């Protein structure tokens, strides 16, 4: 890595390897300067990782978080956007962090100020977005006890 031989423990299948390498070589924080740049970023990021977009947020506030969690999510800062984007992502004031997990068609909105608090917001967001309970997970948790499962539903 970076000219130094290291052991590779990443994926071995071609599609997963390409996804891993795209994520590895991507910048920590992507600066988005228009509505079309935001749309393209979300489309190109794919559906495998959560996407965090800071609207009206200083890049330095999110960069430390992005460096720490780069392998687990996409991070960006939108500096110029229209009211249409605000409507699309369902927020009404700035600074705002919108977290999106495209594979689950889910998003969350967090309003600032974020100075010194963004790391705790990330942990809250990632727990909400990245842990999805599947039916077979419930079966294993409750050891196929359907009475407990009915109580949850």
Coordinates of C-alpha atoms in Angstrom, one line a residue:
X1 CA 0.0 0.0 0.0
X2 CA 1.5 3.4 -1.0
X3 CA 4.6 1.6 -2.2
X4 CA 5.0 -0.6 0.9
X5 CA 4.2 -4.3 0.6
X6 CA 1.3 -5.3 3.0
X7 CA -1.0 -8.2 3.5
X8 CA -4.3 -7.9 1.7
X9 CA -7.3 -9.2 3.5
X10 CA -10.0 -7.6 1.3
X11 CA -12.5 -9.2 -1.0
X12 CA -11.4 -11.6 -3.8
X13 CA -14.3 -11.5 -6.2
X14 CA -14.0 -9.0 -9.1
X15 CA -17.0 -6.9 -8.3
X16 CA -16.2 -6.6 -4.6
X17 CA -12.5 -5.9 -5.4
X18 CA -13.5 -3.0 -7.7
X19 CA -15.9 -1.6 -5.1
X20 CA -13.1 -1.9 -2.4
X21 CA -10.6 -0.1 -4.6
X22 CA -13.0 2.7 -5.6
X23 CA -13.6 3.3 -2.0
X24 CA -9.9 3.1 -1.1
X25 CA -8.7 5.6 -3.7
X26 CA -11.6 8.1 -3.3
X27 CA -11.0 11.3 -1.5
X28 CA -12.0 11.5 2.2
X29 CA -14.5 14.3 1.6
X30 CA -16.0 15.1 -1.8
X31 CA -16.8 18.8 -2.4
X32 CA -20.1 19.2 -4.3
X33 CA -20.7 22.6 -6.0
X34 CA -24.1 22.1 -7.7
X35 CA -27.3 20.2 -7.7
X36 CA -26.1 18.0 -10.6
X37 CA -22.9 17.2 -8.7
X38 CA -24.9 16.1 -5.7
X39 CA -27.1 13.9 -7.8
X40 CA -24.1 12.4 -9.6
X41 CA -22.2 11.8 -6.4
X42 CA -25.2 9.9 -4.9
X43 CA -25.6 7.8 -8.1
X44 CA -21.9 7.0 -8.4
X45 CA -21.5 6.1 -4.7
X46 CA -23.8 3.1 -5.2
X47 CA -25.9 1.3 -2.7
X48 CA -23.4 -0.5 -0.6
X49 CA -22.3 2.2 1.8
X50 CA -24.1 4.9 3.7
X51 CA -23.7 8.4 2.2
X52 CA -23.3 11.5 4.4
X53 CA -23.8 14.9 2.8
X54 CA -23.1 18.0 4.8
X55 CA -25.2 21.0 3.5
X56 CA -23.8 24.3 4.5
X57 CA -21.1 22.6 6.6
X58 CA -17.4 23.4 6.7
X59 CA -15.3 20.7 5.2
X60 CA -12.9 20.6 8.2
X61 CA -15.8 19.7 10.5
X62 CA -16.5 16.5 8.6
X63 CA -12.9 15.7 7.4
X64 CA -11.7 14.1 10.7
X65 CA -14.8 11.9 10.8
X66 CA -14.3 11.0 7.1
X67 CA -10.7 10.0 7.6
X68 CA -11.7 7.8 10.6
X69 CA -14.7 6.1 8.9
X70 CA -13.6 6.3 5.2
X71 CA -13.9 2.5 4.6
X72 CA -17.5 2.4 6.1
X73 CA -19.2 5.4 4.4
X74 CA -19.1 8.1 1.7
X75 CA -18.6 11.7 3.0
X76 CA -19.3 14.9 1.1
X77 CA -20.0 18.6 1.6
X78 CA -22.4 20.5 -0.6
X79 CA -21.5 24.2 -0.8
X80 CA -23.9 25.4 -3.5
X81 CA -27.4 23.9 -3.9
X82 CA -30.9 25.0 -4.7
X83 CA -34.1 24.9 -2.7
X84 CA -35.1 21.9 -4.9
X85 CA -32.3 19.8 -3.2
X86 CA -33.6 20.9 0.2
X87 CA -37.0 19.7 -0.7
X88 CA -35.6 16.4 -2.2
X89 CA -33.7 15.6 1.0
X90 CA -36.4 17.0 3.2
X91 CA -34.5 19.6 5.3
X92 CA -35.3 23.2 5.8
X93 CA -32.3 24.9 7.4
X94 CA -28.5 24.7 7.4
X95 CA -26.1 23.5 8.6
X96 CA -27.5 20.0 8.0
X97 CA -26.1 16.6 7.7
X98 CA -28.2 14.2 5.6
X99 CA -27.4 10.5 5.9
X100 CA -28.6 8.2 3.2
X101 CA -28.5 4.4 2.9
X102 CA -29.6 3.8 -0.7
X103 CA -30.0 0.0 -0.4
X104 CA -32.6 0.5 2.3
X105 CA -34.2 3.6 0.8
X106 CA -33.8 5.4 4.1
X107 CA -32.4 8.7 5.1
X108 CA -32.0 10.7 8.3
X109 CA -31.5 14.5 8.9
X110 CA -29.5 16.1 11.6
X111 CA -29.3 19.9 12.2
X112 CA -26.3 21.7 13.4
X113 CA -24.3 23.3 14.9
X114 CA -21.9 20.4 14.8
X115 CA -18.7 21.7 16.3
X116 CA -17.3 18.9 18.4
X117 CA -20.5 16.8 18.1
X118 CA -20.3 15.3 14.7
X119 CA -18.6 12.1 15.8
X120 CA -21.4 11.3 18.2
X121 CA -23.9 12.1 15.5
X122 CA -22.1 9.7 13.1
X123 CA -22.3 6.9 15.6
X124 CA -26.0 7.6 16.2
X125 CA -26.6 7.8 12.4
X126 CA -24.6 4.7 11.6
X127 CA -26.4 2.6 14.2
X128 CA -29.8 3.8 12.9
X129 CA -28.9 3.2 9.2
X130 CA -26.4 0.3 9.2
X131 CA -28.0 -2.2 11.5
X132 CA -31.1 -3.5 9.7
X133 CA -32.9 -6.3 11.4
X134 CA -33.8 -9.1 9.0
X135 CA -36.4 -11.7 9.7
X136 CA -33.8 -14.5 9.8
X137 CA -31.8 -12.5 12.4
X138 CA -34.9 -12.4 14.6
X139 CA -35.3 -16.1 14.2
X140 CA -31.8 -16.7 15.4
X141 CA -32.1 -14.3 18.3
X142 CA -35.3 -15.8 19.6
X143 CA -34.3 -19.4 18.7
X144 CA -37.3 -19.8 16.5
X145 CA -39.7 -18.9 19.4
X146 CA -42.5 -17.5 17.4
X147 CA -44.4 -16.2 20.4
X148 CA -41.6 -13.7 21.1
X149 CA -41.6 -12.8 17.4
X150 CA -45.3 -12.0 17.4
X151 CA -44.8 -9.7 20.4
X152 CA -42.2 -7.6 18.4
X153 CA -44.4 -7.4 15.3

